[in-house]
Amino acid sequence: MRKPLYLLLSLPLWLYSCHNKSADTSATATTDIVASDTTTSAPDTARLSDEELLTKVQQNTFQYFWDGAEPNSGAAPERIHLDNEYPQNDQRVVAIGATGFGMMGILVGIERGFITREQGFRRLQQITNFLEKADRFHGAWPHWLEGETGKVKPFSKNDDGGDLVETAFLVQGMLCVRQYFAQGNAEEKALAAQLDKLWRGVEWDWYRNGQNVLYWHWSPDKAWVMNFPVKGYNECLVMYVLAAASPTHTVPAEVYHEGWARNGAIRANATPYGYKIALAHNDHPGSVGPLFWAHYSYLGLDPLGLKDRYADYWEHNKNHTLVNVAYAKDNPKHFKGYGENCWGLTSSYSVDGYAGHSPTNDLGVISPTAAISSYPYTPGESMKVIRHLYEDLGKKVWGKYGFYDAFSEEKNWFPQRYLGIDQGPEVVMLENARSGLLWDLFMSCPEVQTGLRKLDFESPKLK
C-alpha cells in the first residue's frame, strides 16, 4: 500500500489496510506536535444536552467538507493541518474515499439546516463535474487527485492508477446523492443522472484480473504489480456488494464467496473479552482490527439486520466496538487517560507516525473518530467519550473542524491536525443513528438490493 509503510514499518499490511493511505507525510509531520492552547476548559461554558452536543459535533465536523473543501473541486482534502505545516505541499490534494464520505456529509448538512438545499446541491454539482473530468482507470478513480487539475497524484511508486476500494467508498456516497435528488427539480434530476452514469462506468469486472477475487489496484504502466487481492475481513465489504450490484460491469457471486470470504475461511470463533467475533479479522487472530472496519462499509450499507452465511453484521460490529470499550477499561499497558470515558483504537495519526491502532497494536493513542463513528452500535458508551472529550479535555482535542484526528495523554501529544477519511464517518454515522438518513438512501438503491440478494444477504430493507 503506501510505500513508506511498506519500507519502514514491520507491522502486518492488513493492520493498516486502506486507512494507512493517509500516512505518507505523517511520520515526520505529527511527531511532537502539541496544541498551542492546552487549556482543558470546555469550548462552551453552558452544558449542552446530548442532542445539542451531537449536533454540535456534526456541525463542526461537517465544516471540514464545507469551509475546508479544496476550492477548485469542492472535494475533500486529504488532510487539514491547522499549524499549516505540509511537508509535501499537499494541501490541495483531494482524497477519493473521503470525498464520498463528504458527499454524504453534505446531505446531512442540508437535513440538519447547516446549509440550504440549494447550497448543498451546488457544491455536489461542483464535485461531480470535477470527478467526471478527473483521471479514471477502467472507471475507477485513484486514491488521490490533484484538486487543481483532476490529475492523479501517485500514492506510491507503483500505485498511480485505479484504486477500487476508495472508488467504492466514493460510489457509496454518489448513490446516496443520486437517491436524494432523484425526484427533485430538473437540475437535481440531471445531477442524479450524471452520478448514475459515473457509477455505471466503474469496471468492477476488470479488477478481477481474471480471477474470482477483486484486486485493489491497477496501473496503466505498472498493471497489476501492486498484486493486492482483497480477501478476508477488513473495511472492504461494500466494494464486493457494489461489484455484485453493478448493472454494467457486475461480477458473479463466486467472486465474493471464493475471494472475499476465502471459501468460508473468513469465519472465526473468537471471543475477546467475552464478545463473539464471527469473522476472522486479517492479521488479528483471536482479536479485532482497527475500528474503522466497522464504519467505512456501513456508512450506507445498513448493518441492522444484515446477515449472510458468515455473520450477523450488526452483532459483529457492535461486539467489535464493545471489545474496544472493554480493552480500554482493562488498560493492560496502563496508559494514562484510558477508561470508560476514553476509548477507541483505529488507524489515525500517531505519535511516531501514522499507525493502525487496535488492541493488538496499542500505542497509547486515542482517535476520537473510533468512538464517535461507533455511536450507532454503542450510543451510551460513545456518548460518554464525546462528553469527556468536549467537556474535560476541551480545546486540547477540539477545534474548528470538530475533534482533532488523534491524541495521547500518555505522551502529552495533542496535534491540531485532521484527516478527511476520519472526519467523514463521524458526521454520517451520527446521522444514521439519529435518523437513518444515509442507510435509508443507500439501501433504497435497486441495484444495491439486487447485489445483496445475489450474494445471499438478508436485510429487513430488502423489498
Short mmCIF file of C-alpha atoms in Angstrom, two decimals, residues 40-409:
data_model
loop_
_atom_site.label_atom_id
_atom_site.label_comp_id
_atom_site.label_asym_id
_atom_site.label_seq_id
_atom_site.Cartn_x
_atom_site.Cartn_y
_atom_site.Cartn_z
CA THR A 40 -8.76 21.91 29.37
CA SER A 41 -11.81 24.10 29.66
CA ALA A 42 -14.83 23.08 27.61
CA PRO A 43 -15.28 25.03 24.36
CA ASP A 44 -18.70 26.23 25.58
CA THR A 45 -19.44 27.34 29.11
CA ALA A 46 -23.03 26.09 29.14
CA ARG A 47 -23.55 22.34 29.39
CA LEU A 48 -25.22 21.05 26.26
CA SER A 49 -27.86 18.34 26.20
CA ASP A 50 -26.91 15.11 24.47
CA GLU A 51 -28.85 16.10 21.35
CA GLU A 52 -27.30 19.56 21.29
CA LEU A 53 -23.83 18.11 21.71
CA LEU A 54 -24.33 15.58 18.93
CA THR A 55 -25.49 18.36 16.62
CA LYS A 56 -22.51 20.50 17.62
CA VAL A 57 -20.10 17.68 16.80
CA GLN A 58 -21.81 17.06 13.48
CA GLN A 59 -21.86 20.73 12.55
CA ASN A 60 -18.23 21.45 13.33
CA THR A 61 -17.04 18.23 11.68
CA PHE A 62 -19.20 18.93 8.62
CA GLN A 63 -17.24 22.15 8.15
CA TYR A 64 -14.19 20.09 7.18
CA PHE A 65 -16.05 19.22 3.98
CA TRP A 66 -17.64 22.63 3.58
CA ASP A 67 -15.37 25.52 4.55
CA GLY A 68 -12.36 23.22 4.42
CA ALA A 69 -13.06 21.82 0.94
CA GLU A 70 -10.46 22.12 -1.81
CA PRO A 71 -11.57 25.30 -3.65
CA ASN A 72 -11.44 24.24 -7.29
CA SER A 73 -13.02 20.82 -6.98
CA GLY A 74 -15.16 21.24 -3.89
CA ALA A 75 -13.89 17.79 -2.90
CA ALA A 76 -12.48 16.64 0.42
CA PRO A 77 -8.84 17.42 1.15
CA GLU A 78 -6.72 14.51 2.25
CA ARG A 79 -5.68 16.42 5.36
CA ILE A 80 -6.01 19.80 7.05
CA HIS A 81 -3.28 20.92 9.45
CA LEU A 82 -4.14 23.96 11.49
CA ASP A 83 -0.41 24.50 12.09
CA ASN A 84 -0.18 24.93 8.29
CA GLU A 85 2.75 22.53 8.04
CA TYR A 86 2.54 20.38 4.90
CA PRO A 87 5.95 18.78 4.24
CA GLN A 88 4.88 17.63 0.75
CA ASN A 89 2.86 20.76 -0.09
CA ASP A 90 -0.20 18.56 -0.46
CA GLN A 91 -2.86 20.85 0.97
CA ARG A 92 -4.64 20.89 -2.42
CA VAL A 93 -4.66 17.09 -2.79
CA VAL A 94 -8.10 15.52 -2.50
CA ALA A 95 -8.89 12.02 -1.30
CA ILE A 96 -11.44 9.96 -3.21
CA GLY A 97 -12.79 7.94 -0.28
CA ALA A 98 -13.07 11.00 1.94
CA THR A 99 -14.86 12.81 -0.87
CA GLY A 100 -17.50 10.07 -0.93
CA PHE A 101 -17.90 10.43 2.81
CA GLY A 102 -18.07 14.20 2.44
CA MET A 103 -20.81 13.98 -0.18
CA MET A 104 -22.86 12.03 2.33
CA GLY A 105 -21.98 14.62 4.95
CA ILE A 106 -23.30 17.42 2.73
CA LEU A 107 -26.67 15.67 2.67
CA VAL A 108 -26.55 15.66 6.46
CA GLY A 109 -25.76 19.37 6.35
CA ILE A 110 -28.87 20.01 4.26
CA GLU A 111 -31.12 17.94 6.50
CA ARG A 112 -29.73 19.47 9.70
CA GLY A 113 -30.04 23.01 8.35
CA PHE A 114 -26.31 23.76 8.39
CA ILE A 115 -26.69 24.79 4.73
CA THR A 116 -29.62 25.18 2.37
CA ARG A 117 -30.66 22.55 -0.15
CA GLU A 118 -29.57 24.88 -2.95
CA GLN A 119 -26.13 25.39 -1.40
CA GLY A 120 -25.67 21.68 -0.94
CA PHE A 121 -26.82 20.94 -4.47
CA ARG A 122 -24.39 23.45 -6.00
CA ARG A 123 -21.45 22.03 -4.08
CA LEU A 124 -22.36 18.46 -5.01
CA GLN A 125 -22.70 19.54 -8.62
CA GLN A 126 -19.23 21.11 -8.45
CA ILE A 127 -17.74 17.90 -7.04
CA THR A 128 -19.48 15.72 -9.62
CA ASN A 129 -18.33 17.90 -12.53
CA PHE A 130 -14.77 17.64 -11.22
CA LEU A 131 -14.94 13.86 -10.84
CA GLU A 132 -16.41 13.48 -14.31
CA LYS A 133 -13.36 15.10 -15.86
CA ALA A 134 -10.75 13.67 -13.48
CA ASP A 135 -8.39 10.80 -14.22
CA ARG A 136 -10.01 7.35 -14.14
CA PHE A 137 -8.64 3.91 -14.83
CA HIS A 138 -11.15 1.43 -16.21
CA GLY A 139 -13.76 3.55 -14.50
CA ALA A 140 -12.05 3.66 -11.11
CA TRP A 141 -10.60 6.80 -9.60
CA PRO A 142 -7.15 6.84 -7.97
CA HIS A 143 -6.69 7.24 -4.24
CA TRP A 144 -5.53 10.84 -4.65
CA LEU A 145 -6.23 13.56 -7.20
CA GLU A 146 -4.67 16.98 -7.61
CA GLY A 147 -7.55 19.26 -6.71
CA GLU A 148 -6.50 21.97 -9.11
CA THR A 149 -6.21 19.74 -12.20
CA GLY A 150 -8.01 16.43 -11.59
CA LYS A 151 -4.81 14.54 -12.44
CA VAL A 152 -3.73 11.54 -10.43
CA LYS A 153 -1.26 12.11 -7.63
CA PRO A 154 0.58 8.80 -7.23
CA PHE A 155 0.01 7.26 -3.87
CA SER A 156 3.30 5.44 -4.11
CA LYS A 157 5.73 4.45 -6.86
CA ASN A 158 3.51 1.64 -8.15
CA ASP A 159 0.14 2.99 -7.01
CA ASP A 160 -0.53 5.54 -9.72
CA GLY A 161 -3.79 4.23 -11.21
CA GLY A 162 -7.18 2.98 -10.14
CA ASP A 163 -7.99 2.29 -6.51
CA LEU A 164 -11.11 0.15 -6.38
CA VAL A 165 -11.61 0.36 -2.62
CA GLU A 166 -11.51 4.14 -2.48
CA THR A 167 -13.73 4.18 -5.56
CA ALA A 168 -16.26 2.01 -3.72
CA PHE A 169 -16.36 4.49 -0.85
CA LEU A 170 -16.89 7.30 -3.34
CA VAL A 171 -19.65 5.41 -5.17
CA GLN A 172 -21.36 4.70 -1.86
CA GLY A 173 -21.66 8.45 -1.41
CA MET A 174 -22.60 9.09 -5.04
CA LEU A 175 -25.51 6.66 -4.86
CA CYS A 176 -26.83 8.35 -1.72
CA VAL A 177 -26.74 11.71 -3.50
CA ARG A 178 -28.39 10.20 -6.58
CA GLN A 179 -31.24 8.86 -4.48
CA TYR A 180 -31.60 12.12 -2.57
CA PHE A 181 -32.10 14.22 -5.71
CA ALA A 182 -33.73 11.64 -7.99
CA GLN A 183 -37.22 13.09 -7.54
CA GLY A 184 -36.17 16.75 -7.36
CA ASN A 185 -36.39 19.59 -9.86
CA ALA A 186 -34.96 19.39 -13.37
CA GLU A 187 -31.44 20.40 -12.32
CA GLU A 188 -31.45 17.95 -9.43
CA LYS A 189 -32.64 15.11 -11.67
CA ALA A 190 -29.84 15.97 -14.10
CA LEU A 191 -27.29 15.66 -11.31
CA ALA A 192 -28.77 12.30 -10.30
CA ALA A 193 -28.44 11.13 -13.92
CA GLN A 194 -24.86 12.36 -14.09
CA LEU A 195 -23.96 10.42 -10.96
CA ASP A 196 -25.71 7.34 -12.29
CA LYS A 197 -23.58 7.45 -15.44
CA LEU A 198 -20.38 7.69 -13.39
CA TRP A 199 -21.41 4.73 -11.23
CA ARG A 200 -22.20 2.66 -14.31
CA GLY A 201 -18.76 3.41 -15.71
CA VAL A 202 -16.82 1.64 -12.95
CA GLU A 203 -15.42 -1.58 -14.42
CA TRP A 204 -15.61 -3.81 -11.35
CA ASP A 205 -15.20 -6.88 -13.54
CA TRP A 206 -11.87 -5.61 -14.92
CA TYR A 207 -10.48 -5.55 -11.38
CA ARG A 208 -10.94 -9.30 -11.09
CA ASN A 209 -7.73 -9.74 -13.08
CA GLY A 210 -9.33 -12.88 -14.48
CA GLN A 211 -9.85 -14.46 -11.06
CA ASN A 212 -12.62 -14.92 -8.52
CA VAL A 213 -11.47 -12.07 -6.33
CA LEU A 214 -11.27 -8.28 -6.63
CA TYR A 215 -7.91 -6.54 -6.80
CA TRP A 216 -7.36 -3.25 -5.02
CA HIS A 217 -5.15 -1.53 -7.62
CA TRP A 218 -4.44 -1.32 -11.33
CA SER A 219 -1.97 0.99 -13.01
CA PRO A 220 -1.78 1.93 -16.72
CA ASP A 221 2.00 1.50 -16.73
CA LYS A 222 2.55 -0.94 -13.84
CA ALA A 223 -0.53 -3.10 -14.49
CA TRP A 224 -1.12 -5.49 -11.54
CA VAL A 225 2.29 -5.09 -9.93
CA MET A 226 0.70 -3.99 -6.63
CA ASN A 227 -0.72 -7.52 -6.50
CA PHE A 228 -3.28 -6.91 -3.77
CA PRO A 229 -6.26 -9.27 -3.97
CA VAL A 230 -8.77 -8.20 -1.33
CA LYS A 231 -9.51 -11.27 0.77
CA GLY A 232 -10.79 -11.71 4.28
CA TYR A 233 -12.41 -9.29 6.68
CA ASN A 234 -11.42 -5.65 6.78
CA GLU A 235 -13.22 -2.45 5.67
CA CYS A 236 -13.98 -3.53 2.10
CA LEU A 237 -17.36 -5.31 2.26
CA VAL A 238 -19.17 -2.55 0.37
CA MET A 239 -16.79 -2.94 -2.58
CA TYR A 240 -17.97 -6.50 -3.11
CA VAL A 241 -21.62 -5.53 -2.69
CA LEU A 242 -21.27 -2.78 -5.30
CA ALA A 243 -19.39 -5.05 -7.68
CA ALA A 244 -22.21 -7.60 -7.46
CA ALA A 245 -24.75 -4.77 -7.81
CA SER A 246 -23.31 -3.12 -10.93
CA PRO A 247 -25.78 -3.11 -13.83
CA THR A 248 -22.97 -2.78 -16.38
CA HIS A 249 -19.81 -4.45 -15.01
CA THR A 250 -21.07 -6.93 -12.47
CA VAL A 251 -19.22 -9.90 -11.01
CA PRO A 252 -20.62 -13.34 -10.15
CA ALA A 253 -21.35 -14.36 -6.57
CA GLU A 254 -18.32 -16.67 -6.64
CA VAL A 255 -16.05 -13.63 -6.56
CA TYR A 256 -17.50 -12.79 -3.13
CA HIS A 257 -17.63 -16.29 -1.69
CA GLU A 258 -14.31 -17.56 -3.04
CA GLY A 259 -12.37 -14.30 -2.89
CA TRP A 260 -13.58 -12.10 -0.05
CA ALA A 261 -14.89 -14.97 2.09
CA ARG A 262 -11.97 -17.29 1.28
CA ASN A 263 -14.30 -20.21 0.57
CA GLY A 264 -15.68 -19.85 4.09
CA ALA A 265 -12.36 -19.40 5.87
CA ILE A 266 -13.45 -15.86 6.75
CA ARG A 267 -15.43 -17.41 9.61
CA ALA A 268 -13.95 -17.26 13.09
CA ASN A 269 -14.99 -18.10 16.61
CA ALA A 270 -13.06 -15.57 18.64
CA THR A 271 -14.36 -14.19 21.95
CA PRO A 272 -12.05 -11.36 23.11
CA TYR A 273 -13.31 -10.06 26.45
CA GLY A 274 -16.23 -12.45 26.09
CA TYR A 275 -17.65 -10.84 22.93
CA LYS A 276 -18.27 -13.08 19.94
CA ILE A 277 -16.36 -12.06 16.81
CA ALA A 278 -17.70 -14.20 13.99
CA LEU A 279 -15.29 -13.06 11.26
CA ALA A 280 -11.53 -13.54 11.15
CA HIS A 281 -10.01 -10.06 11.16
CA ASN A 282 -6.98 -10.06 8.89
CA ASP A 283 -3.74 -10.31 10.90
CA HIS A 284 -5.61 -10.10 14.22
CA PRO A 285 -6.21 -13.75 15.14
CA GLY A 286 -8.42 -14.03 18.19
CA SER A 287 -8.91 -10.28 18.33
CA VAL A 288 -10.18 -7.34 16.26
CA GLY A 289 -8.69 -4.86 13.83
CA PRO A 290 -8.94 -1.05 13.81
CA LEU A 291 -12.46 0.22 14.48
CA PHE A 292 -12.83 1.89 11.09
CA TRP A 293 -13.52 -1.61 9.78
CA ALA A 294 -16.92 -1.27 11.49
CA HIS A 295 -17.56 2.11 9.85
CA TYR A 296 -16.50 2.64 6.23
CA SER A 297 -18.62 -0.01 4.53
CA TYR A 298 -21.54 0.72 6.81
CA LEU A 299 -21.95 4.43 6.15
CA GLY A 300 -24.52 3.44 3.54
CA LEU A 301 -24.82 -0.31 3.96
CA ASP A 302 -27.23 -0.66 6.88
CA PRO A 303 -25.85 -3.33 9.24
CA LEU A 304 -29.03 -3.59 11.31
CA GLY A 305 -30.46 -6.99 10.48
CA LEU A 306 -27.86 -7.51 7.76
CA LYS A 307 -26.83 -11.16 7.66
CA ASP A 308 -25.25 -13.63 5.29
CA ARG A 309 -23.90 -17.15 5.71
CA TYR A 310 -20.86 -15.76 7.51
CA ALA A 311 -22.08 -13.24 10.08
CA ASP A 312 -24.74 -11.06 11.62
CA TYR A 313 -23.14 -7.71 10.81
CA TRP A 314 -24.88 -5.67 13.48
CA GLU A 315 -23.84 -8.09 16.20
CA HIS A 316 -20.35 -8.30 14.74
CA ASN A 317 -19.81 -4.53 14.56
CA LYS A 318 -21.34 -3.90 17.96
CA ASN A 319 -19.10 -6.53 19.52
CA HIS A 320 -16.09 -5.12 17.68
CA THR A 321 -16.86 -1.83 19.41
CA LEU A 322 -17.52 -3.39 22.83
CA VAL A 323 -14.14 -5.14 22.68
CA ASN A 324 -12.60 -1.66 22.41
CA VAL A 325 -14.58 -0.45 25.42
CA ALA A 326 -13.56 -3.48 27.48
CA TYR A 327 -9.95 -3.17 26.40
CA ALA A 328 -9.75 0.48 27.50
CA LYS A 329 -11.23 -0.39 30.88
CA ASP A 330 -8.75 -3.23 31.26
CA ASN A 331 -5.93 -1.00 30.02
CA PRO A 332 -3.28 -3.73 30.13
CA LYS A 333 -0.49 -1.30 29.20
CA HIS A 334 -1.58 1.21 31.86
CA PHE A 335 -1.78 4.18 29.51
CA LYS A 336 -2.85 7.49 31.00
CA GLY A 337 -6.45 8.51 30.33
CA TYR A 338 -7.86 5.17 29.21
CA GLY A 339 -11.20 4.05 30.61
CA GLU A 340 -14.93 4.01 30.05
CA ASN A 341 -14.84 7.71 29.13
CA CYS A 342 -11.85 7.45 26.81
CA TRP A 343 -11.60 4.53 24.41
CA GLY A 344 -11.35 3.85 20.69
CA LEU A 345 -8.48 2.38 18.70
CA THR A 346 -8.37 2.83 14.94
CA SER A 347 -5.99 3.90 12.19
CA SER A 348 -5.01 7.54 12.51
CA TYR A 349 -2.13 9.88 13.06
CA SER A 350 0.13 8.63 15.83
CA VAL A 351 2.97 9.91 17.99
CA ASP A 352 5.69 8.34 15.85
CA GLY A 353 3.88 8.43 12.53
CA TYR A 354 0.66 7.04 11.14
CA ALA A 355 -0.45 3.74 12.72
CA GLY A 356 -3.20 1.15 12.67
CA HIS A 357 -4.18 1.22 16.33
CA SER A 358 -6.03 -1.78 17.73
CA PRO A 359 -5.99 -3.95 20.86
CA THR A 360 -3.09 -5.87 19.29
CA ASN A 361 -1.25 -2.66 18.37
CA ASP A 362 -1.96 -0.20 21.16
CA LEU A 363 0.43 2.75 21.18
CA GLY A 364 -1.35 4.86 23.78
CA VAL A 365 -3.16 6.90 21.11
CA ILE A 366 -6.92 7.52 21.13
CA SER A 367 -8.64 8.50 17.88
CA PRO A 368 -11.96 10.31 18.52
CA THR A 369 -13.48 9.01 15.29
CA ALA A 370 -13.39 5.48 16.70
CA ALA A 371 -15.94 6.02 19.45
CA ILE A 372 -17.90 8.76 17.68
CA SER A 373 -18.41 6.77 14.47
CA SER A 374 -19.40 3.75 16.57
CA TYR A 375 -22.29 5.69 18.11
CA PRO A 376 -24.98 3.61 16.30
CA TYR A 377 -23.64 0.45 17.93
CA THR A 378 -22.90 1.82 21.40
CA PRO A 379 -24.77 5.09 21.95
CA GLY A 380 -24.31 5.13 25.73
CA GLU A 381 -20.64 4.22 25.71
CA SER A 382 -19.86 6.56 22.81
CA MET A 383 -21.72 9.46 24.40
CA LYS A 384 -19.51 9.19 27.48
CA VAL A 385 -16.46 9.62 25.27
CA ILE A 386 -17.94 12.53 23.32
CA ARG A 387 -18.86 14.36 26.51
CA HIS A 388 -15.49 13.67 28.15
CA LEU A 389 -13.58 14.90 25.12
CA TYR A 390 -15.68 18.01 24.75
CA GLU A 391 -16.12 18.98 28.39
CA ASP A 392 -12.98 17.69 30.10
CA LEU A 393 -10.21 17.72 27.51
CA GLY A 394 -11.81 20.63 25.67
CA LYS A 395 -9.54 22.72 23.49
CA LYS A 396 -6.77 20.16 23.70
CA VAL A 397 -8.76 17.97 21.36
CA TRP A 398 -11.42 20.26 19.86
CA GLY A 399 -11.01 22.76 17.02
CA LYS A 400 -12.78 24.44 14.12
CA TYR A 401 -13.48 21.14 12.33
CA GLY A 402 -14.52 19.19 15.39
CA PHE A 403 -12.29 16.80 17.32
CA TYR A 404 -8.72 16.51 16.08
CA ASP A 405 -7.65 13.26 14.49
CA ALA A 406 -5.81 11.71 17.44
CA PHE A 407 -4.15 12.42 20.78
CA SER A 408 -2.18 10.76 23.54
CA GLU A 409 -2.46 11.78 27.17
#
